[in-house]
Coordinates of C-alpha atoms and ligand atoms in Angstrom, one line a residue:
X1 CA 15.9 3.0 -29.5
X2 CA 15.7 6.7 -30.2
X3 CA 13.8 8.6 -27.5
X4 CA 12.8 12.4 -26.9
X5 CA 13.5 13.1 -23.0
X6 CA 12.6 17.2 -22.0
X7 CA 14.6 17.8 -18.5
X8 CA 13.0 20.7 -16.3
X9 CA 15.7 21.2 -13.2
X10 CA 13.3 24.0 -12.0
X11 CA 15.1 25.1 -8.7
X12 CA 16.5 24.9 -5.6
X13 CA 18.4 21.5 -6.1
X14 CA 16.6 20.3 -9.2
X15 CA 19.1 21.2 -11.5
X16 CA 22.1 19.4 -9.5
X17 CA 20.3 16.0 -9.2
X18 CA 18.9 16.4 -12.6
X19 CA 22.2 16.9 -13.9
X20 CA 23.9 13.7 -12.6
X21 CA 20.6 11.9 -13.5
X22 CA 20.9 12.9 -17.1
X23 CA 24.7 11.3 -16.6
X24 CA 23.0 7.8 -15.3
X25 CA 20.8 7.8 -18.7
X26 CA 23.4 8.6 -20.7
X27 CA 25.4 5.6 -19.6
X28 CA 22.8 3.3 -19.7
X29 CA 22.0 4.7 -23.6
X30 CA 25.6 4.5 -24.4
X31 CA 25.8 0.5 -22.9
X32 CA 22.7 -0.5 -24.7
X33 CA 22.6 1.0 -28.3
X34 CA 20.2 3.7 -27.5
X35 CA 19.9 7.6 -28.4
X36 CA 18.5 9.7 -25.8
X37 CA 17.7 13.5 -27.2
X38 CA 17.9 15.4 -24.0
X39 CA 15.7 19.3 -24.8
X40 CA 16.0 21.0 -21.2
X41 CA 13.2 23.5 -20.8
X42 CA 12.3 26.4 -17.8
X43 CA 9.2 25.5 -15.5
X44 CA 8.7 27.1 -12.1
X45 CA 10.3 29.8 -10.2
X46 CA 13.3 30.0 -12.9
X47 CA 10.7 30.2 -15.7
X48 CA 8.6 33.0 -13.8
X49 CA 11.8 35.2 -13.8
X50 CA 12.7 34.6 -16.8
X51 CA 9.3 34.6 -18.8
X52 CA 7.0 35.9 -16.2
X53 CA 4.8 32.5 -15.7
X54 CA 5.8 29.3 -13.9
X55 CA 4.8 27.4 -17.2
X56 CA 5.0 29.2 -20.9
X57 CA 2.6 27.4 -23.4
X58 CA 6.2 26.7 -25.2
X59 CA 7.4 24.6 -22.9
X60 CA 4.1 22.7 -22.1
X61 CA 3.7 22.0 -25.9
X62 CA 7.5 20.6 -26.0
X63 CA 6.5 18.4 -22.7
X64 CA 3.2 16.9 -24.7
X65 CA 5.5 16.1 -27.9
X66 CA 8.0 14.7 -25.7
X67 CA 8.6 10.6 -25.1
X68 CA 8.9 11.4 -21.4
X69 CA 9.3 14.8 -19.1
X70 CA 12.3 14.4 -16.3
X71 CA 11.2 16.9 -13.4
X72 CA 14.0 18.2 -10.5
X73 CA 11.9 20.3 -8.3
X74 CA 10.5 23.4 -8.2
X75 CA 9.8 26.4 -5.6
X76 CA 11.7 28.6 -3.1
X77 CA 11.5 31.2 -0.4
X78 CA 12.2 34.0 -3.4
X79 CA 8.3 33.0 -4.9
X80 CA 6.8 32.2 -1.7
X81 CA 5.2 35.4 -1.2
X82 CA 1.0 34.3 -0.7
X83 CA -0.3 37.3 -2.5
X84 CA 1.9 36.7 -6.0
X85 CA -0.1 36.4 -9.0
X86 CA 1.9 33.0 -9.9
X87 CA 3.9 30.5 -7.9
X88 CA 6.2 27.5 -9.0
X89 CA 3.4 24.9 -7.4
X90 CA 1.0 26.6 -10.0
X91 CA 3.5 25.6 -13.1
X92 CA 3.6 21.9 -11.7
X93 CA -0.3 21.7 -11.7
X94 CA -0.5 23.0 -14.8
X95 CA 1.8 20.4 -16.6
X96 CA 0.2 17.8 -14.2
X97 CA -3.0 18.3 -16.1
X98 CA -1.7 19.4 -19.7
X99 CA 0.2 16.1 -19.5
X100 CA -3.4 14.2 -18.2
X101 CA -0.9 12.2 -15.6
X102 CA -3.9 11.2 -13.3
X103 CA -1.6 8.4 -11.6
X104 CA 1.1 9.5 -9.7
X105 CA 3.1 6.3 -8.5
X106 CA 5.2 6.5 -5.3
X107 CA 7.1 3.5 -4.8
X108 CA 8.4 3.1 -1.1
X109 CA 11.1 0.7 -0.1
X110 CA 13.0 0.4 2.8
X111 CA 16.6 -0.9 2.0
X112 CA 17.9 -2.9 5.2
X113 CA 21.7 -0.8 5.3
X114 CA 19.4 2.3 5.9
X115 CA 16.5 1.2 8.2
X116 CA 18.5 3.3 11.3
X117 CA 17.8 6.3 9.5
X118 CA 14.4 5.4 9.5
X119 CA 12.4 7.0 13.1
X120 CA 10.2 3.2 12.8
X121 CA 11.7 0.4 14.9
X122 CA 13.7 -1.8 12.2
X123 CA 11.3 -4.9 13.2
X124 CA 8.2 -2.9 11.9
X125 CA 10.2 -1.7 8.9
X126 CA 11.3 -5.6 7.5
X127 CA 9.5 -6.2 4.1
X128 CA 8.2 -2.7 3.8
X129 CA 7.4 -2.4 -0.1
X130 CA 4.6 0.3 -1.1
X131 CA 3.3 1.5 -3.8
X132 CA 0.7 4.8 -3.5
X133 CA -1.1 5.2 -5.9
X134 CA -2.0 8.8 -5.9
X135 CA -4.9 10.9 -8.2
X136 CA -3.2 13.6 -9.6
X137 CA -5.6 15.6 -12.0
X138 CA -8.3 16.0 -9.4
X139 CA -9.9 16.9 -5.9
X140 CA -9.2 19.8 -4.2
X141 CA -6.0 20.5 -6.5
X142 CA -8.5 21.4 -9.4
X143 CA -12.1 21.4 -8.5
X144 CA -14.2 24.6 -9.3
X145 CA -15.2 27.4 -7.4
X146 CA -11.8 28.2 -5.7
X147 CA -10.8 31.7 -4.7
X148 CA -11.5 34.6 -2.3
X149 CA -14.3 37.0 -1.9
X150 CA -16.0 38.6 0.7
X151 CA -19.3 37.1 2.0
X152 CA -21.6 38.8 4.0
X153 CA -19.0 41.5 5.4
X154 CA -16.4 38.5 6.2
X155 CA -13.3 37.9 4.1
X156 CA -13.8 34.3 2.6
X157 CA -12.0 31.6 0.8
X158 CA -13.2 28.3 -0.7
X159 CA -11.8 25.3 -2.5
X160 CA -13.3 21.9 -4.2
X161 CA -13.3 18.8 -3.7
X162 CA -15.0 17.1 -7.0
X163 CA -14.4 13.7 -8.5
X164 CA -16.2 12.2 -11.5
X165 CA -16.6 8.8 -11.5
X166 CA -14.4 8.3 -14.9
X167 CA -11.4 9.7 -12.9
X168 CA -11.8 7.7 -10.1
X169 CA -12.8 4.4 -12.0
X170 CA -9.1 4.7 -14.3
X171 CA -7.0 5.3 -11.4
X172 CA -8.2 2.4 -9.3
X173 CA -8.2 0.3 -12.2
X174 CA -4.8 1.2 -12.9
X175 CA -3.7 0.0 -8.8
X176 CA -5.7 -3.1 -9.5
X177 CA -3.8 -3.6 -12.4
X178 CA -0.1 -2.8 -10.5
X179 CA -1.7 -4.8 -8.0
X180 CA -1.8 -8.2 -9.9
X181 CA 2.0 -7.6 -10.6
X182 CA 3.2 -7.1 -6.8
X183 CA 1.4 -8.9 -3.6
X184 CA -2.1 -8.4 -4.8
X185 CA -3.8 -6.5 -2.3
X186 CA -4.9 -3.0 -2.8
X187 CA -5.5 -0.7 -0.2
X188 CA -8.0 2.0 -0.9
X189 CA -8.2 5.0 1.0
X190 CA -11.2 7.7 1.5
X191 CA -12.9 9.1 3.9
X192 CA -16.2 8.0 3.3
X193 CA -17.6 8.5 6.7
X194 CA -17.7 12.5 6.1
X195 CA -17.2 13.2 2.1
X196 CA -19.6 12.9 -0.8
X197 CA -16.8 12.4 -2.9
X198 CA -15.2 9.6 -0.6
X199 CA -19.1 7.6 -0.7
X200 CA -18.6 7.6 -4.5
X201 CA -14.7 6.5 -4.6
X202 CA -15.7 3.7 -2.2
X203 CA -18.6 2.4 -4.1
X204 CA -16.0 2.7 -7.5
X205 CA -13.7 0.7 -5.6
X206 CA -15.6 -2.1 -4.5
X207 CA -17.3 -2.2 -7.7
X208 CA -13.9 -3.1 -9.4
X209 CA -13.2 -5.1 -6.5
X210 CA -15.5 -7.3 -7.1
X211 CA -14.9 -7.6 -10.9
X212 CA -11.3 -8.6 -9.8
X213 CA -11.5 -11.6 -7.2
X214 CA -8.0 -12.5 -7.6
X215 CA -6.6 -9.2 -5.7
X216 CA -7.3 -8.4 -1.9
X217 CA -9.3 -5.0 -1.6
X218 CA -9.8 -3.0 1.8
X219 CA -11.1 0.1 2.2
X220 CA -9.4 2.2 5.0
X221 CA -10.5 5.8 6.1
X222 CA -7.5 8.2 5.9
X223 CA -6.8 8.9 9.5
X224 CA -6.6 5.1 10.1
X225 CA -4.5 4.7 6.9
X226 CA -2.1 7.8 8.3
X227 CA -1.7 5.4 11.7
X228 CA -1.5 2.0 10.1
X229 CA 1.2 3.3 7.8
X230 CA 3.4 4.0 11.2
X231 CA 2.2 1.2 13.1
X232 CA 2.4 -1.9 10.4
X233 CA 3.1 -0.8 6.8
X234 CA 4.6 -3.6 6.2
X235 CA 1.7 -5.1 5.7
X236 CA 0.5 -2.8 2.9
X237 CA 0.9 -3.9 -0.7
X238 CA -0.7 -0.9 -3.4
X239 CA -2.4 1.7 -1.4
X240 CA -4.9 4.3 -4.0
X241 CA -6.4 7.7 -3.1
X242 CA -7.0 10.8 -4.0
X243 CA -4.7 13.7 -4.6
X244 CA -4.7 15.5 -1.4
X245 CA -4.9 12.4 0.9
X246 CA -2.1 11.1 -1.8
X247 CA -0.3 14.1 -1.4
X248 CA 0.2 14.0 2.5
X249 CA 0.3 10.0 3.3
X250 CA 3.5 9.9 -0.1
X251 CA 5.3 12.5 2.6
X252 CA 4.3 10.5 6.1
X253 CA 5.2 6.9 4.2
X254 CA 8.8 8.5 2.9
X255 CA 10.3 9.0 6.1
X256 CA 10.4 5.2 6.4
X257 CA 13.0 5.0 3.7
X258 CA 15.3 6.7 6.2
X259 CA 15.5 10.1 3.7
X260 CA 12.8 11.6 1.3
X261 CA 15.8 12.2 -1.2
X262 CA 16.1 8.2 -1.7
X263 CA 12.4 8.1 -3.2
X264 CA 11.3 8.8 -7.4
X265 CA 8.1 8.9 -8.6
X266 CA 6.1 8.6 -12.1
X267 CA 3.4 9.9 -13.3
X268 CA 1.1 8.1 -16.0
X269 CA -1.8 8.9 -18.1
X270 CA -3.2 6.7 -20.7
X271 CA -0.3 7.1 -23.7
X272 CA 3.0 6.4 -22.5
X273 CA 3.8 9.8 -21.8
X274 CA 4.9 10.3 -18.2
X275 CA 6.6 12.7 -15.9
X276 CA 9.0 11.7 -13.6
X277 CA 10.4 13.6 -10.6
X278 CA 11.6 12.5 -6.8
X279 CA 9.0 13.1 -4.3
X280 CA 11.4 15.7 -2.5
X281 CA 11.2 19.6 -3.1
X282 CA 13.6 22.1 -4.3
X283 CA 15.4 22.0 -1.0
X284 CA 16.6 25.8 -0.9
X285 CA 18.9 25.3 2.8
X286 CA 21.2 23.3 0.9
X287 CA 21.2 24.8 -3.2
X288 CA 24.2 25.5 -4.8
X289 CA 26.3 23.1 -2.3
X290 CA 26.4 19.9 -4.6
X291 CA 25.5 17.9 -1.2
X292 CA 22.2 17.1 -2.5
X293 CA 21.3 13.0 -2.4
X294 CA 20.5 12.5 -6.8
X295 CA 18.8 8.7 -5.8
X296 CA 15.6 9.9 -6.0
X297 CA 16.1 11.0 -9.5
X298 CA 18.1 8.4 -10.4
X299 CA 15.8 6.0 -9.6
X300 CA 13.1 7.8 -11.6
X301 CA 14.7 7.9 -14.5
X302 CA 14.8 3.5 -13.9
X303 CA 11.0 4.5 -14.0
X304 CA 11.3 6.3 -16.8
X305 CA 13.6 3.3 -18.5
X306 CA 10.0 1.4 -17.7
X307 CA 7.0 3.3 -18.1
X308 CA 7.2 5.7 -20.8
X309 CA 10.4 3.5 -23.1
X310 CA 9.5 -0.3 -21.6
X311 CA 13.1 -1.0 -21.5
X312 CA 12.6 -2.9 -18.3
X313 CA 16.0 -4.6 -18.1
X314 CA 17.7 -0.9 -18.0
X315 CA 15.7 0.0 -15.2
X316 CA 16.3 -2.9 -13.6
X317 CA 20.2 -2.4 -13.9
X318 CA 19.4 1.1 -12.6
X319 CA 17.8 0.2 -9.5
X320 CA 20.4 -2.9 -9.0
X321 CA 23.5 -0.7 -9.5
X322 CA 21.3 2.1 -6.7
X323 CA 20.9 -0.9 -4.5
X324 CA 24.2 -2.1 -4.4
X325 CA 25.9 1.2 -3.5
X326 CA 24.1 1.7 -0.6
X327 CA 24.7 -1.9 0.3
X328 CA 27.8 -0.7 0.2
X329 CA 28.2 1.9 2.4
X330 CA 28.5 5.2 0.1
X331 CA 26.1 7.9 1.7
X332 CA 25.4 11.6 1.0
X333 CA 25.1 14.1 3.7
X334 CA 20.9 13.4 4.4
X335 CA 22.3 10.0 5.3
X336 CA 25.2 10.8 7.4
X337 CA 27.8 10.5 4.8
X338 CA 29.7 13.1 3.2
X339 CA 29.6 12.3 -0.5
X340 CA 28.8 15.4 -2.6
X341 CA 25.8 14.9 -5.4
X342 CA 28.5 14.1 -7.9
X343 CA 30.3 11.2 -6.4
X344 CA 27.3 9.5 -5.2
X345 CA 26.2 9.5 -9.1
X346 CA 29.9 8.3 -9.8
X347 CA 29.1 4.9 -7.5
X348 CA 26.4 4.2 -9.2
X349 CA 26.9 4.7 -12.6
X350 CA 30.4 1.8 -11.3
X351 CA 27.6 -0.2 -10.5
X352 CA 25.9 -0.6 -14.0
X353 CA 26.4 -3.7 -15.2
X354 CA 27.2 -4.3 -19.3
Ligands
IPM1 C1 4.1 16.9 -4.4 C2 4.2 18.3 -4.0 C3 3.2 19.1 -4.8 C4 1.8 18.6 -4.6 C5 3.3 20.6 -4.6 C6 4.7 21.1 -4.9 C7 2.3 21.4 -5.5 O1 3.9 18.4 -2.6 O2 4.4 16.5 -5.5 O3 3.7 16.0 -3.5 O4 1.2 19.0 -3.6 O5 1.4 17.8 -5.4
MG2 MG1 3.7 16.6 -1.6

């Protein structure tokens, strides 16, 4: 199959594990019969000092014509400055919601050669197989009024939290759905006790619940999800929730992979456009080196492979090949090892089967 791929390395380390991703792909097009158009494209601090803005309309328009969009990272100390007119982050929303991802899937999964790296106990990490479900085009990210102004002689600043009930009904329709392909049991998080917002996710939820009795549904408030995710994720099948709960449980459940550079994500709208990026940042303490760990791209390029070109039996061969290097034993530097970003991709692309 022919297929349109736009690459944005962005920063920091984004260009050296986008690089060696790109590598992966082309294998696994050159194996298979397929031609993959690769169009890389600026977006985040290398686009603002180049362009002036995080995310020109150029490049957003290329994304939206695009089969799929394969994201490095974006950000750095040089655009971290809190007064600046426009940051990387800002770039990242922006295609976020110029994309209309609203599902941003987080896979976690422990693999048994790395549980040490992991701070849980290896008994509470056995069978640990997530999938967050995260909101990605709503909530506080987006919701209006948000800025600064002074109020009543005090300096004041204000953010959103607004949900319509469409966005909430396609995401947790969408975990239901994942759901009924894994364990079936879906994990909804809010914090209904305190937030309007919360009151109307949970009554979405049960809603569809209901209309699906073959899948599990429990609601859990935030704070007791952020403990049970520690204390028995193994337990936990799909978990759904907004974008900012999303944003910080994807961060606590990645540290029980044993390294945040191991984990991809995808995000999904309603065509088969998708973005895909690992769940780490641009990583500026160790830029430039070639040390970085390229899994988590790798393995979001497998979701890639799946989501936005259904050739599931590439990904699969993808994730097999990642599995089976780790099994055995080859390890960059955020795992103890001393593999530069290069050689890791060389094991795994030796792992790709015909
Ligand atoms: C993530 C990141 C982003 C987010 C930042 C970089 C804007 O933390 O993808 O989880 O908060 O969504
Ligand atoms: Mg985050």
């Amino acid at each position: 199959m022919k297929a349109n791929i736009v690459l944005l390395p962005g920063d920091g380390i984004g260009p050296e594990v986008v690089a060696e991703s790109v590598r992966v792909l082309e294998v696994i097009a050159g194996k298979n019969g397929h031609a993959f158009e690769f169009v890389e494209r600026l977006m985040g601090g290398c686009s603002i000092d180049k362009f002036g803005t995080s995310l020109t309309d150029e490049t957003l328009a290329d994304c939206q014509s695009a089969d799929a969009v394969l994201l490095g990272a974006v950000g750095g100390p040089k655009w971290d400055d809190p007064s600046a007119r426009d940051r990387p982050e800002r770039g990242l929303l922006a295609l976020r919601k110029g994309l209309g991802v609203f599902a941003n899937l987080r896979p976690v999964k422990v693999h048994p050669a790395l549980m040490e790296w992991s701070p849980l106990k290896p008994e509470k990490l056995k069978g640990v197989d997530i999938l967050v479900v995260r909101e990605l085009t709503g909530g506080l990210y987006f919701g209006w009024p948000k800025g600064r102004d002074i109020k009543d002689g005090r300096e004041r600043a204000v953010d959103t939290l607004e949900y319509f009930d469409y966005e909430i009904l396609r995401v947790l329709e969408l975990a239901f759905e994942l759901a009924r392909g894994r364990r079936k049991k879906v994990t909804s998080v809010d914090k209904a006790n305190v937030l309007e917002t919360s009151r109307l996710w949970r009554q979405i939820a049960a809603r569809i619940g209901a209309e699906n009795p073959d899948v599990e549904l429990e609601h859990t408030l935030v704070d007791t999800a952020s403990m049970r995710l520690i204390t028995g994720p193994a337990w936990m099948d799909v978990v759904v929730t907004e974008n900012m709960f999303g944003d910080i449980l994807t961060d606590e459940a990645s540290v029980l992979a044993g390294s945040m550079g191991m984990l991809p994500s995808a995000s999904l709208g309603g065509s088969g456009l998708g973005l895909y990026e690992p769940i780490h940042g641009s990583a500026p303490d160790i830029a430039g080196r070639g040390i970085a760990n390229p899994i988590g791209t790798i393995l979001s390029t497998a979701m890639l492979l799946r989501h936005s070109l259904k050739l599931e039996a590439e990904a699969v061969a993808i994730e097999n090949a990642v599995e089976r290097t780790i099994t055995e034993g080859a390890r960059t530097t955020d795992l103890g090892g001393k593999l530069t970003t290069r050689q890791m991709a060389d094991e795994i692309i030796k792992n790709i089967g015909d």
